[in-house]
PDB file of C-alpha atoms in Angstrom:
ATOM      1  CA  UNK A   1       6.943  -8.373  41.552  1.00  0.00           C
ATOM      2  CA  UNK A   2       3.390  -8.092  40.318  1.00  0.00           C
ATOM      3  CA  UNK A   3       2.186 -10.336  37.584  1.00  0.00           C
ATOM      4  CA  UNK A   4       1.079  -8.823  34.302  1.00  0.00           C
ATOM      5  CA  UNK A   5      -1.237 -11.810  33.583  1.00  0.00           C
ATOM      6  CA  UNK A   6      -4.410 -12.012  35.641  1.00  0.00           C
ATOM      7  CA  UNK A   7      -6.158 -15.290  36.593  1.00  0.00           C
ATOM      8  CA  UNK A   8      -9.164 -16.515  34.649  1.00  0.00           C
ATOM      9  CA  UNK A   9     -12.546 -14.869  35.093  1.00  0.00           C
ATOM     10  CA  UNK A  10     -15.046 -16.765  37.255  1.00  0.00           C
ATOM     11  CA  UNK A  11     -16.747 -18.006  34.093  1.00  0.00           C
ATOM     12  CA  UNK A  12     -15.721 -18.107  30.442  1.00  0.00           C
ATOM     13  CA  UNK A  13     -17.081 -15.063  28.576  1.00  0.00           C
ATOM     14  CA  UNK A  14     -20.160 -15.309  26.396  1.00  0.00           C
ATOM     15  CA  UNK A  15     -18.092 -15.522  23.220  1.00  0.00           C
ATOM     16  CA  UNK A  16     -15.411 -17.955  24.442  1.00  0.00           C
ATOM     17  CA  UNK A  17     -14.561 -20.451  21.702  1.00  0.00           C
ATOM     18  CA  UNK A  18     -14.224 -23.219  24.256  1.00  0.00           C
ATOM     19  CA  UNK A  19     -17.840 -22.935  25.404  1.00  0.00           C
ATOM     20  CA  UNK A  20     -20.256 -25.497  24.024  1.00  0.00           C
ATOM     21  CA  UNK A  21     -23.098 -22.962  23.899  1.00  0.00           C
ATOM     22  CA  UNK A  22     -21.294 -20.378  21.769  1.00  0.00           C
ATOM     23  CA  UNK A  23     -22.447 -20.371  18.162  1.00  0.00           C
ATOM     24  CA  UNK A  24     -20.076 -21.653  15.484  1.00  0.00           C
ATOM     25  CA  UNK A  25     -18.325 -19.178  13.249  1.00  0.00           C
ATOM     26  CA  UNK A  26     -17.802 -16.310  15.708  1.00  0.00           C
ATOM     27  CA  UNK A  27     -14.021 -16.108  15.403  1.00  0.00           C
ATOM     28  CA  UNK A  28     -11.672 -16.155  12.417  1.00  0.00           C
ATOM     29  CA  UNK A  29     -10.248 -19.460  11.236  1.00  0.00           C
ATOM     30  CA  UNK A  30      -6.740 -18.559  12.569  1.00  0.00           C
ATOM     31  CA  UNK A  31      -8.212 -18.043  16.039  1.00  0.00           C
ATOM     32  CA  UNK A  32      -9.830 -21.491  16.004  1.00  0.00           C
ATOM     33  CA  UNK A  33      -6.575 -23.083  14.725  1.00  0.00           C
ATOM     34  CA  UNK A  34      -4.781 -21.890  17.853  1.00  0.00           C
ATOM     35  CA  UNK A  35      -7.067 -23.996  20.105  1.00  0.00           C
ATOM     36  CA  UNK A  36      -5.991 -27.411  18.877  1.00  0.00           C
ATOM     37  CA  UNK A  37      -2.274 -26.645  19.301  1.00  0.00           C
ATOM     38  CA  UNK A  38      -2.636 -26.783  23.095  1.00  0.00           C
ATOM     39  CA  UNK A  39      -3.834 -30.439  22.847  1.00  0.00           C
ATOM     40  CA  UNK A  40      -0.380 -31.555  21.783  1.00  0.00           C
ATOM     41  CA  UNK A  41       2.046 -33.265  24.112  1.00  0.00           C
ATOM     42  CA  UNK A  42       3.632 -30.659  26.434  1.00  0.00           C
ATOM     43  CA  UNK A  43       6.943 -30.195  24.545  1.00  0.00           C
ATOM     44  CA  UNK A  44       5.076 -29.516  21.267  1.00  0.00           C
ATOM     45  CA  UNK A  45       2.627 -26.947  22.532  1.00  0.00           C
ATOM     46  CA  UNK A  46       2.722 -23.170  21.913  1.00  0.00           C
ATOM     47  CA  UNK A  47       4.928 -21.301  24.335  1.00  0.00           C
ATOM     48  CA  UNK A  48       2.466 -18.386  24.797  1.00  0.00           C
ATOM     49  CA  UNK A  49      -0.501 -18.368  27.123  1.00  0.00           C
ATOM     50  CA  UNK A  50      -4.002 -18.225  25.680  1.00  0.00           C
ATOM     51  CA  UNK A  51      -5.563 -15.004  26.838  1.00  0.00           C
ATOM     52  CA  UNK A  52      -9.200 -13.878  26.898  1.00  0.00           C
ATOM     53  CA  UNK A  53     -10.382 -12.409  23.619  1.00  0.00           C
ATOM     54  CA  UNK A  54     -12.458  -9.898  25.561  1.00  0.00           C
ATOM     55  CA  UNK A  55      -9.665  -8.202  27.500  1.00  0.00           C
ATOM     56  CA  UNK A  56      -8.432  -4.770  26.523  1.00  0.00           C
ATOM     57  CA  UNK A  57      -6.579  -4.716  23.267  1.00  0.00           C
ATOM     58  CA  UNK A  58      -3.989  -2.398  24.830  1.00  0.00           C
ATOM     59  CA  UNK A  59      -2.869  -5.219  27.070  1.00  0.00           C
ATOM     60  CA  UNK A  60      -3.479  -3.421  30.309  1.00  0.00           C
ATOM     61  CA  UNK A  61      -5.862  -6.004  31.693  1.00  0.00           C
ATOM     62  CA  UNK A  62      -4.560  -9.228  30.191  1.00  0.00           C
ATOM     63  CA  UNK A  63      -6.363 -12.208  31.641  1.00  0.00           C
ATOM     64  CA  UNK A  64      -5.896 -15.926  31.075  1.00  0.00           C
ATOM     65  CA  UNK A  65      -8.812 -17.314  29.065  1.00  0.00           C
ATOM     66  CA  UNK A  66     -11.193 -19.119  31.419  1.00  0.00           C
ATOM     67  CA  UNK A  67     -12.217 -21.558  28.682  1.00  0.00           C
ATOM     68  CA  UNK A  68      -8.598 -22.402  27.996  1.00  0.00           C
ATOM     69  CA  UNK A  69      -7.965 -22.969  31.695  1.00  0.00           C
ATOM     70  CA  UNK A  70     -11.084 -25.125  32.077  1.00  0.00           C
ATOM     71  CA  UNK A  71     -10.532 -27.214  28.951  1.00  0.00           C
ATOM     72  CA  UNK A  72      -6.863 -28.158  29.377  1.00  0.00           C
ATOM     73  CA  UNK A  73      -4.985 -29.781  32.209  1.00  0.00           C
ATOM     74  CA  UNK A  74      -3.058 -26.777  33.493  1.00  0.00           C
ATOM     75  CA  UNK A  75      -0.130 -28.707  34.834  1.00  0.00           C
ATOM     76  CA  UNK A  76       0.461 -30.050  31.298  1.00  0.00           C
ATOM     77  CA  UNK A  77       0.486 -26.628  29.677  1.00  0.00           C
ATOM     78  CA  UNK A  78       3.983 -25.613  28.553  1.00  0.00           C
ATOM     79  CA  UNK A  79       2.877 -21.980  28.292  1.00  0.00           C
ATOM     80  CA  UNK A  80       1.968 -21.814  32.017  1.00  0.00           C
ATOM     81  CA  UNK A  81       5.326 -23.179  33.066  1.00  0.00           C
ATOM     82  CA  UNK A  82       7.158 -20.709  30.859  1.00  0.00           C
ATOM     83  CA  UNK A  83       5.059 -17.795  32.031  1.00  0.00           C
ATOM     84  CA  UNK A  84       6.028 -18.452  35.664  1.00  0.00           C
ATOM     85  CA  UNK A  85       9.699 -18.912  34.774  1.00  0.00           C
ATOM     86  CA  UNK A  86       9.657 -15.778  32.635  1.00  0.00           C
ATOM     87  CA  UNK A  87       8.015 -13.689  35.332  1.00  0.00           C
ATOM     88  CA  UNK A  88       4.827 -12.833  33.461  1.00  0.00           C
ATOM     89  CA  UNK A  89       2.771 -14.963  35.779  1.00  0.00           C
ATOM     90  CA  UNK A  90       3.013 -15.248  39.555  1.00  0.00           C
ATOM     91  CA  UNK A  91       2.616 -18.579  41.362  1.00  0.00           C
ATOM     92  CA  UNK A  92      -0.818 -17.627  42.699  1.00  0.00           C
ATOM     93  CA  UNK A  93      -2.109 -17.023  39.124  1.00  0.00           C
ATOM     94  CA  UNK A  94      -0.547 -20.302  38.016  1.00  0.00           C
ATOM     95  CA  UNK A  95      -2.399 -22.127  40.843  1.00  0.00           C
ATOM     96  CA  UNK A  96      -5.682 -20.374  39.915  1.00  0.00           C
ATOM     97  CA  UNK A  97      -5.296 -21.587  36.309  1.00  0.00           C
ATOM     98  CA  UNK A  98      -4.373 -25.140  37.290  1.00  0.00           C
ATOM     99  CA  UNK A  99      -7.268 -25.422  39.773  1.00  0.00           C
ATOM    100  CA  UNK A 100      -9.888 -23.650  37.607  1.00  0.00           C
ATOM    101  CA  UNK A 101     -13.176 -25.412  36.989  1.00  0.00           C
ATOM    102  CA  UNK A 102     -15.650 -23.929  34.579  1.00  0.00           C
ATOM    103  CA  UNK A 103     -19.223 -23.439  35.759  1.00  0.00           C
ATOM    104  CA  UNK A 104     -20.458 -23.799  32.130  1.00  0.00           C
ATOM    105  CA  UNK A 105     -19.949 -26.752  29.816  1.00  0.00           C
ATOM    106  CA  UNK A 106     -16.815 -26.649  27.712  1.00  0.00           C
ATOM    107  CA  UNK A 107     -15.583 -28.754  24.776  1.00  0.00           C
ATOM    108  CA  UNK A 108     -13.393 -31.675  25.949  1.00  0.00           C
ATOM    109  CA  UNK A 109     -10.430 -30.465  23.851  1.00  0.00           C
ATOM    110  CA  UNK A 110      -9.155 -27.587  21.838  1.00  0.00           C
ATOM    111  CA  UNK A 111      -9.562 -29.680  18.698  1.00  0.00           C
ATOM    112  CA  UNK A 112     -13.278 -30.235  19.403  1.00  0.00           C
ATOM    113  CA  UNK A 113     -13.753 -26.540  20.075  1.00  0.00           C
ATOM    114  CA  UNK A 114     -11.898 -25.607  16.901  1.00  0.00           C
ATOM    115  CA  UNK A 115     -13.886 -28.048  14.727  1.00  0.00           C
ATOM    116  CA  UNK A 116     -17.180 -26.671  16.079  1.00  0.00           C
ATOM    117  CA  UNK A 117     -16.196 -23.038  15.621  1.00  0.00           C
ATOM    118  CA  UNK A 118     -14.547 -23.327  12.204  1.00  0.00           C
ATOM    119  CA  UNK A 119     -17.577 -25.270  10.818  1.00  0.00           C
ATOM    120  CA  UNK A 120     -19.668 -22.126  11.112  1.00  0.00           C
ATOM    121  CA  UNK A 121     -17.334 -19.654   9.416  1.00  0.00           C
ATOM    122  CA  UNK A 122     -18.730 -19.993   5.883  1.00  0.00           C
ATOM    123  CA  UNK A 123     -22.294 -19.364   6.952  1.00  0.00           C
ATOM    124  CA  UNK A 124     -22.583 -17.904  10.460  1.00  0.00           C
ATOM    125  CA  UNK A 125     -26.033 -18.178  12.046  1.00  0.00           C
ATOM    126  CA  UNK A 126     -28.027 -15.166  13.187  1.00  0.00           C
ATOM    127  CA  UNK A 127     -26.874 -15.966  16.788  1.00  0.00           C
ATOM    128  CA  UNK A 128     -23.228 -16.016  15.648  1.00  0.00           C
ATOM    129  CA  UNK A 129     -23.717 -12.662  13.881  1.00  0.00           C
ATOM    130  CA  UNK A 130     -25.160 -11.159  17.057  1.00  0.00           C
ATOM    131  CA  UNK A 131     -22.110 -12.343  19.058  1.00  0.00           C
ATOM    132  CA  UNK A 132     -19.734 -11.034  16.344  1.00  0.00           C
ATOM    133  CA  UNK A 133     -21.449  -7.605  16.408  1.00  0.00           C
ATOM    134  CA  UNK A 134     -21.154  -7.476  20.221  1.00  0.00           C
ATOM    135  CA  UNK A 135     -17.498  -8.336  20.047  1.00  0.00           C
ATOM    136  CA  UNK A 136     -16.924  -5.694  17.367  1.00  0.00           C
ATOM    137  CA  UNK A 137     -18.446  -3.027  19.589  1.00  0.00           C
ATOM    138  CA  UNK A 138     -16.350  -4.136  22.583  1.00  0.00           C
ATOM    139  CA  UNK A 139     -13.070  -4.646  20.787  1.00  0.00           C
ATOM    140  CA  UNK A 140     -12.321  -1.471  18.851  1.00  0.00           C
ATOM    141  CA  UNK A 141      -9.105  -3.035  17.470  1.00  0.00           C
ATOM    142  CA  UNK A 142     -11.023  -5.600  15.415  1.00  0.00           C
ATOM    143  CA  UNK A 143     -12.127  -4.817  11.858  1.00  0.00           C
ATOM    144  CA  UNK A 144     -15.497  -6.091  10.709  1.00  0.00           C
TER     145      UNK A 144
END
């Protein structure tokens, strides 16, 4: 059986909310709120995997977010365990997520990433606006 979820990209994308060098305020508040939930003890975490915001909106190339994989201890992620048990992730992809190491600096937790990102929502910088515009061109399903 082939997995519908692909392993993380070699590096987190340029708009990944887990990256330290991404401007604050790029994503909506509800997107940042999702990050901290994966910091909880395993039984209290979300059951769904965190997928890359840059993958196709039609779901044909769903990929695990490289920032999520690099920030969190994969073996402690409830969503990974459930994805393997449910058949949406094969064991090789699970291993790739658990062993993933980011080549770029990431925030130490989802909470830290969320706090940084959400702080810029009221007044996004020019850099944040450039990233938002790039995402809007790439992701046709998002409304500006």
